[in-house]
């Protein structure tokens, strides 16, 4: 997910009397690193799985061995893992997650290529029938990219729901899209919302409050349906987006606040992301490569 014009952060509607998270004033950088490690070791609900090593990118065929090596690294820290595709080696992610006792949110990557879309949907259905899918995600930010119309997306969603009726199904997009597209919300069993204060130019000190506001909007749109935050995170380097600054300190603080809120309020969150991925430098700028909790060499940061 990247910057979306028209959704910049504003103090309007923010209740500043609400808790803004952990008071980091008493923490030196070293103490902050210790708290970050302790938070990591406490475990989290979910992680977005970063598939690609340095030099790899979407479209490359990824081996089962590579997936298993990375799954072994993250297994002590997470209960769930989210994958984004069902082809080119991504199909190994939910299968291997099962071996490690990790639950799965499995996505079919939909775009403007009908042949690829067909492979993805059939792959998702087959993985679910084989018992590897706990939640099925039909598409990721498809409406934002204008790759499919709402009617085309709904056709895929209902097709998956009919094929695997016992598996909860939803569509992943920015939190506000579920207010804009009520038919998509109605078709979803669960609301799968991406929430990124950074991409809305939110200063770190207001980021938790802003994420709570994002979550509340998705909850309101869902009208009683469960809302899962399918992506949120903060880059550890790469510059700034207006008042939102990428830095190691800000990345640590954001992660800690996110996990404390998740545990306290029982909010299901998939943190983005597990490993840094160099290929993401591009439309997202330099920050794209630095969203991981582990670096590109698979070493835990900080």
Short mmCIF file of C-alpha atoms in Angstrom, two decimals:
data_model
loop_
_atom_site.label_atom_id
_atom_site.label_comp_id
_atom_site.label_asym_id
_atom_site.label_seq_id
_atom_site.Cartn_x
_atom_site.Cartn_y
_atom_site.Cartn_z
CA UNK A 1 0.00 0.00 0.00
CA UNK A 2 1.27 3.48 -0.78
CA UNK A 3 0.29 7.13 -0.39
CA UNK A 4 -3.30 7.90 -1.38
CA UNK A 5 -4.19 11.47 -2.15
CA UNK A 6 -7.23 12.69 -0.26
CA UNK A 7 -6.54 10.64 2.86
CA UNK A 8 -3.90 12.74 4.57
CA UNK A 9 -3.79 12.72 8.37
CA UNK A 10 -5.73 15.42 10.19
CA UNK A 11 -6.28 16.16 13.87
CA UNK A 12 -9.97 16.67 13.10
CA UNK A 13 -11.99 14.03 14.92
CA UNK A 14 -9.00 12.76 16.93
CA UNK A 15 -9.63 12.53 20.67
CA UNK A 16 -6.31 13.61 22.15
CA UNK A 17 -7.45 12.64 25.65
CA UNK A 18 -7.39 9.02 24.55
CA UNK A 19 -4.23 7.05 25.32
CA UNK A 20 -1.59 7.48 22.62
CA UNK A 21 0.23 4.34 23.71
CA UNK A 22 3.38 3.63 25.70
CA UNK A 23 5.14 6.61 27.28
CA UNK A 24 8.51 6.37 25.57
CA UNK A 25 9.94 9.48 27.27
CA UNK A 26 11.93 7.46 29.80
CA UNK A 27 13.47 5.09 27.25
CA UNK A 28 16.97 5.52 25.85
CA UNK A 29 17.59 4.00 22.44
CA UNK A 30 19.16 0.93 24.05
CA UNK A 31 16.24 0.53 26.47
CA UNK A 32 13.85 0.92 23.57
CA UNK A 33 15.62 -1.89 21.73
CA UNK A 34 15.27 -4.07 24.82
CA UNK A 35 11.54 -3.34 25.00
CA UNK A 36 11.17 -4.05 21.26
CA UNK A 37 12.90 -7.43 21.71
CA UNK A 38 10.72 -8.23 24.71
CA UNK A 39 7.61 -7.34 22.70
CA UNK A 40 8.77 -9.55 19.83
CA UNK A 41 9.40 -12.45 22.20
CA UNK A 42 5.92 -12.06 23.68
CA UNK A 43 4.57 -13.06 20.28
CA UNK A 44 1.95 -11.51 18.00
CA UNK A 45 -1.30 -12.44 16.31
CA UNK A 46 -0.07 -12.41 12.73
CA UNK A 47 2.69 -11.58 10.26
CA UNK A 48 2.62 -10.83 6.55
CA UNK A 49 4.99 -13.29 4.91
CA UNK A 50 7.79 -11.70 2.86
CA UNK A 51 8.61 -14.26 0.19
CA UNK A 52 11.40 -12.67 -1.85
CA UNK A 53 15.12 -12.59 -1.14
CA UNK A 54 17.48 -9.93 -2.44
CA UNK A 55 17.46 -10.06 -6.24
CA UNK A 56 14.06 -11.76 -6.44
CA UNK A 57 10.71 -10.21 -7.30
CA UNK A 58 7.08 -11.21 -8.00
CA UNK A 59 6.96 -13.55 -10.98
CA UNK A 60 10.08 -15.45 -9.93
CA UNK A 61 9.47 -19.07 -8.98
CA UNK A 62 10.27 -19.56 -5.30
CA UNK A 63 11.31 -22.91 -3.87
CA UNK A 64 9.71 -24.84 -1.04
CA UNK A 65 13.07 -24.82 0.77
CA UNK A 66 13.18 -21.01 0.84
CA UNK A 67 9.65 -20.79 2.24
CA UNK A 68 10.41 -23.42 4.89
CA UNK A 69 13.62 -21.63 5.97
CA UNK A 70 11.80 -18.34 6.47
CA UNK A 71 8.81 -19.99 8.15
CA UNK A 72 11.16 -21.57 10.67
CA UNK A 73 12.55 -18.11 11.50
CA UNK A 74 9.17 -16.50 12.19
CA UNK A 75 7.45 -19.50 13.80
CA UNK A 76 8.40 -18.64 17.43
CA UNK A 77 6.88 -15.17 17.09
CA UNK A 78 3.47 -15.51 15.43
CA UNK A 79 0.21 -17.48 15.55
CA UNK A 80 -0.90 -16.60 12.00
CA UNK A 81 0.72 -15.86 8.66
CA UNK A 82 -0.71 -14.00 5.68
CA UNK A 83 0.21 -14.83 2.08
CA UNK A 84 -0.62 -12.73 -0.97
CA UNK A 85 -0.76 -15.18 -3.89
CA UNK A 86 -1.44 -18.83 -4.70
CA UNK A 87 1.09 -19.29 -7.53
CA UNK A 88 4.85 -19.20 -8.28
CA UNK A 89 5.81 -20.73 -4.94
CA UNK A 90 3.38 -18.75 -2.79
CA UNK A 91 1.24 -21.88 -2.59
CA UNK A 92 3.93 -23.41 -0.36
CA UNK A 93 3.34 -20.77 2.34
CA UNK A 94 0.04 -22.09 3.78
CA UNK A 95 1.10 -25.71 3.36
CA UNK A 96 4.36 -25.22 5.25
CA UNK A 97 2.71 -22.95 7.83
CA UNK A 98 0.56 -25.94 8.78
CA UNK A 99 3.73 -27.98 9.43
CA UNK A 100 4.81 -25.32 11.95
CA UNK A 101 1.40 -25.07 13.62
CA UNK A 102 0.67 -21.60 12.20
CA UNK A 103 -2.81 -20.57 11.02
CA UNK A 104 -3.24 -18.99 7.59
CA UNK A 105 -4.88 -16.04 5.88
CA UNK A 106 -4.38 -16.96 2.22
CA UNK A 107 -4.75 -14.44 -0.59
CA UNK A 108 -5.47 -14.82 -4.29
CA UNK A 109 -3.68 -12.01 -6.12
CA UNK A 110 -6.07 -10.52 -8.66
CA UNK A 111 -5.11 -8.06 -11.39
CA UNK A 112 -5.90 -7.19 -14.98
CA UNK A 113 -4.74 -10.51 -16.50
CA UNK A 114 -7.70 -12.95 -16.76
CA UNK A 115 -5.44 -16.00 -17.14
CA UNK A 116 -3.48 -15.22 -13.97
CA UNK A 117 -6.70 -14.42 -12.10
CA UNK A 118 -8.08 -17.84 -13.02
CA UNK A 119 -4.94 -19.60 -11.77
CA UNK A 120 -5.04 -17.63 -8.53
CA UNK A 121 -8.71 -18.33 -7.80
CA UNK A 122 -8.40 -22.02 -8.61
CA UNK A 123 -5.25 -22.19 -6.48
CA UNK A 124 -7.01 -20.59 -3.51
CA UNK A 125 -9.99 -22.93 -3.79
CA UNK A 126 -7.74 -26.00 -4.03
CA UNK A 127 -5.60 -24.94 -1.05
CA UNK A 128 -8.77 -24.48 0.98
CA UNK A 129 -10.18 -27.85 -0.06
CA UNK A 130 -6.87 -29.43 0.95
CA UNK A 131 -7.28 -27.92 4.43
CA UNK A 132 -4.57 -25.25 4.29
CA UNK A 133 -6.72 -22.09 4.53
CA UNK A 134 -8.25 -20.64 7.69
CA UNK A 135 -9.36 -17.36 6.04
CA UNK A 136 -9.53 -16.74 2.28
CA UNK A 137 -8.71 -13.29 0.87
CA UNK A 138 -10.05 -12.70 -2.65
CA UNK A 139 -7.89 -9.89 -4.03
CA UNK A 140 -5.70 -7.21 -2.48
CA UNK A 141 -6.28 -3.50 -3.24
CA UNK A 142 -7.78 -4.40 -6.63
CA UNK A 143 -10.26 -1.52 -6.54
CA UNK A 144 -7.53 0.99 -5.65
CA UNK A 145 -5.49 -0.07 -8.68
CA UNK A 146 -8.60 -0.13 -10.90
CA UNK A 147 -7.60 -3.61 -12.12
CA UNK A 148 -11.16 -4.93 -11.82
CA UNK A 149 -14.60 -3.39 -11.57
CA UNK A 150 -16.66 -3.90 -8.45
CA UNK A 151 -18.91 -6.33 -10.33
CA UNK A 152 -15.92 -8.38 -11.55
CA UNK A 153 -14.50 -8.56 -8.04
CA UNK A 154 -17.86 -9.58 -6.58
CA UNK A 155 -18.11 -12.39 -9.13
CA UNK A 156 -14.79 -13.81 -7.89
CA UNK A 157 -15.81 -13.39 -4.25
CA UNK A 158 -19.11 -15.23 -4.64
CA UNK A 159 -17.42 -17.93 -6.70
CA UNK A 160 -14.97 -18.61 -3.88
CA UNK A 161 -17.70 -18.48 -1.24
CA UNK A 162 -19.74 -21.05 -3.16
CA UNK A 163 -16.73 -23.35 -3.66
CA UNK A 164 -15.52 -23.26 -0.04
CA UNK A 165 -18.56 -22.25 2.06
CA UNK A 166 -17.01 -23.36 5.36
CA UNK A 167 -13.98 -21.05 5.04
CA UNK A 168 -14.46 -17.37 6.03
CA UNK A 169 -13.88 -15.14 2.99
CA UNK A 170 -13.14 -11.46 2.50
CA UNK A 171 -11.43 -8.87 0.33
CA UNK A 172 -8.38 -6.82 1.40
CA UNK A 173 -8.21 -3.07 0.90
CA UNK A 174 -7.72 0.21 2.76
CA UNK A 175 -10.06 0.61 5.74
CA UNK A 176 -12.14 3.35 4.09
CA UNK A 177 -12.95 1.27 0.98
CA UNK A 178 -15.50 -0.71 2.99
CA UNK A 179 -17.47 2.48 3.54
CA UNK A 180 -17.21 3.40 -0.14
CA UNK A 181 -18.15 -0.06 -1.46
CA UNK A 182 -21.01 -1.44 0.68
CA UNK A 183 -21.66 -4.31 -1.75
CA UNK A 184 -18.11 -5.58 -1.17
CA UNK A 185 -18.62 -5.25 2.58
CA UNK A 186 -21.91 -7.16 2.36
CA UNK A 187 -20.29 -9.98 0.35
CA UNK A 188 -17.46 -10.37 2.88
CA UNK A 189 -17.65 -12.75 5.83
CA UNK A 190 -14.86 -10.79 7.51
CA UNK A 191 -13.61 -7.25 6.91
CA UNK A 192 -9.92 -7.32 5.94
CA UNK A 193 -8.63 -3.77 6.37
CA UNK A 194 -5.19 -2.27 5.70
CA UNK A 195 -4.36 0.58 8.11
CA UNK A 196 -1.23 2.67 7.53
CA UNK A 197 -0.83 5.93 9.45
CA UNK A 198 2.55 6.39 7.74
CA UNK A 199 1.01 6.48 4.25
CA UNK A 200 -1.42 9.14 5.44
CA UNK A 201 1.47 11.39 6.54
CA UNK A 202 0.65 10.90 10.23
CA UNK A 203 3.35 11.91 12.75
CA UNK A 204 4.51 9.01 14.88
CA UNK A 205 3.16 10.55 18.09
CA UNK A 206 -0.41 10.42 16.73
CA UNK A 207 -0.09 7.15 14.82
CA UNK A 208 -1.79 4.84 17.32
CA UNK A 209 -4.70 7.23 17.76
CA UNK A 210 -5.05 7.46 14.00
CA UNK A 211 -4.96 3.68 13.55
CA UNK A 212 -7.72 3.37 16.17
CA UNK A 213 -9.75 5.82 14.11
CA UNK A 214 -9.13 3.79 10.94
CA UNK A 215 -10.17 0.60 12.69
CA UNK A 216 -13.33 2.26 14.05
CA UNK A 217 -14.34 3.33 10.53
CA UNK A 218 -13.96 -0.25 9.27
CA UNK A 219 -15.96 -1.54 12.25
CA UNK A 220 -18.76 0.91 11.50
CA UNK A 221 -18.81 -0.12 7.84
CA UNK A 222 -18.82 -3.81 8.80
CA UNK A 223 -22.03 -3.52 10.83
CA UNK A 224 -21.18 -6.28 13.25
CA UNK A 225 -18.79 -8.30 11.08
CA UNK A 226 -15.36 -9.10 12.48
CA UNK A 227 -12.67 -6.64 11.38
CA UNK A 228 -9.09 -7.84 10.96
CA UNK A 229 -6.23 -5.43 10.32
CA UNK A 230 -4.49 -7.25 7.49
CA UNK A 231 -1.57 -4.82 7.17
CA UNK A 232 0.01 -2.12 9.29
CA UNK A 233 3.61 -1.16 9.90
CA UNK A 234 6.23 1.56 9.88
CA UNK A 235 9.45 1.71 7.78
CA UNK A 236 12.78 1.70 9.62
CA UNK A 237 14.56 3.89 7.05
CA UNK A 238 14.11 5.56 3.68
CA UNK A 239 13.03 9.14 4.38
CA UNK A 240 9.73 10.78 5.20
CA UNK A 241 6.26 11.39 3.84
CA UNK A 242 5.48 14.92 5.00
CA UNK A 243 5.25 14.64 8.82
CA UNK A 244 5.69 10.84 8.88
CA UNK A 245 9.37 9.97 9.29
CA UNK A 246 10.90 6.57 8.61
CA UNK A 247 13.50 5.68 11.24
CA UNK A 248 14.60 2.81 13.42
CA UNK A 249 13.29 4.51 16.57
CA UNK A 250 9.89 5.25 15.01
CA UNK A 251 9.61 1.71 13.64
CA UNK A 252 10.29 0.25 17.09
CA UNK A 253 7.82 2.57 18.82
CA UNK A 254 5.08 1.88 16.28
CA UNK A 255 5.52 -1.87 16.53
CA UNK A 256 5.42 -1.81 20.34
CA UNK A 257 2.31 0.38 20.44
CA UNK A 258 0.58 -1.81 17.85
CA UNK A 259 1.24 -5.01 19.78
CA UNK A 260 0.23 -3.53 23.14
CA UNK A 261 -3.06 -2.31 21.64
CA UNK A 262 -3.63 -5.65 19.87
CA UNK A 263 -3.20 -7.57 23.12
CA UNK A 264 -5.16 -5.14 25.32
CA UNK A 265 -8.17 -4.76 23.01
CA UNK A 266 -8.03 -8.24 21.41
CA UNK A 267 -7.57 -6.79 17.91
CA UNK A 268 -6.37 -9.25 15.26
CA UNK A 269 -3.45 -7.61 13.43
CA UNK A 270 -1.15 -8.91 10.69
CA UNK A 271 2.00 -6.84 10.97
CA UNK A 272 3.69 -5.76 7.75
CA UNK A 273 6.13 -7.21 7.35
CA UNK A 274 8.39 -10.10 8.28
CA UNK A 275 11.50 -9.46 6.11
CA UNK A 276 12.82 -6.43 4.25
CA UNK A 277 12.37 -6.85 0.47
CA UNK A 278 14.60 -4.89 -1.92
CA UNK A 279 12.25 -5.24 -4.91
CA UNK A 280 9.68 -2.98 -3.25
CA UNK A 281 11.78 0.11 -3.96
CA UNK A 282 9.91 1.76 -6.80
CA UNK A 283 6.45 3.25 -6.57
CA UNK A 284 6.83 3.39 -2.79
CA UNK A 285 10.25 5.07 -2.95
CA UNK A 286 13.17 4.09 -0.74
CA UNK A 287 10.95 3.25 2.25
CA UNK A 288 9.47 0.31 0.34
CA UNK A 289 12.47 -1.87 1.12
CA UNK A 290 12.44 -1.36 4.91
CA UNK A 291 9.16 -2.54 6.41
CA UNK A 292 10.49 -5.82 7.84
CA UNK A 293 11.05 -6.88 11.44
CA UNK A 294 13.98 -8.82 10.01
CA UNK A 295 16.42 -7.34 7.49
CA UNK A 296 16.95 -8.71 3.97
CA UNK A 297 19.64 -11.05 5.34
CA UNK A 298 17.02 -12.60 7.67
CA UNK A 299 18.59 -11.06 10.78
CA UNK A 300 16.28 -9.67 13.44
CA UNK A 301 16.59 -5.88 13.48
CA UNK A 302 17.63 -3.75 16.46
#
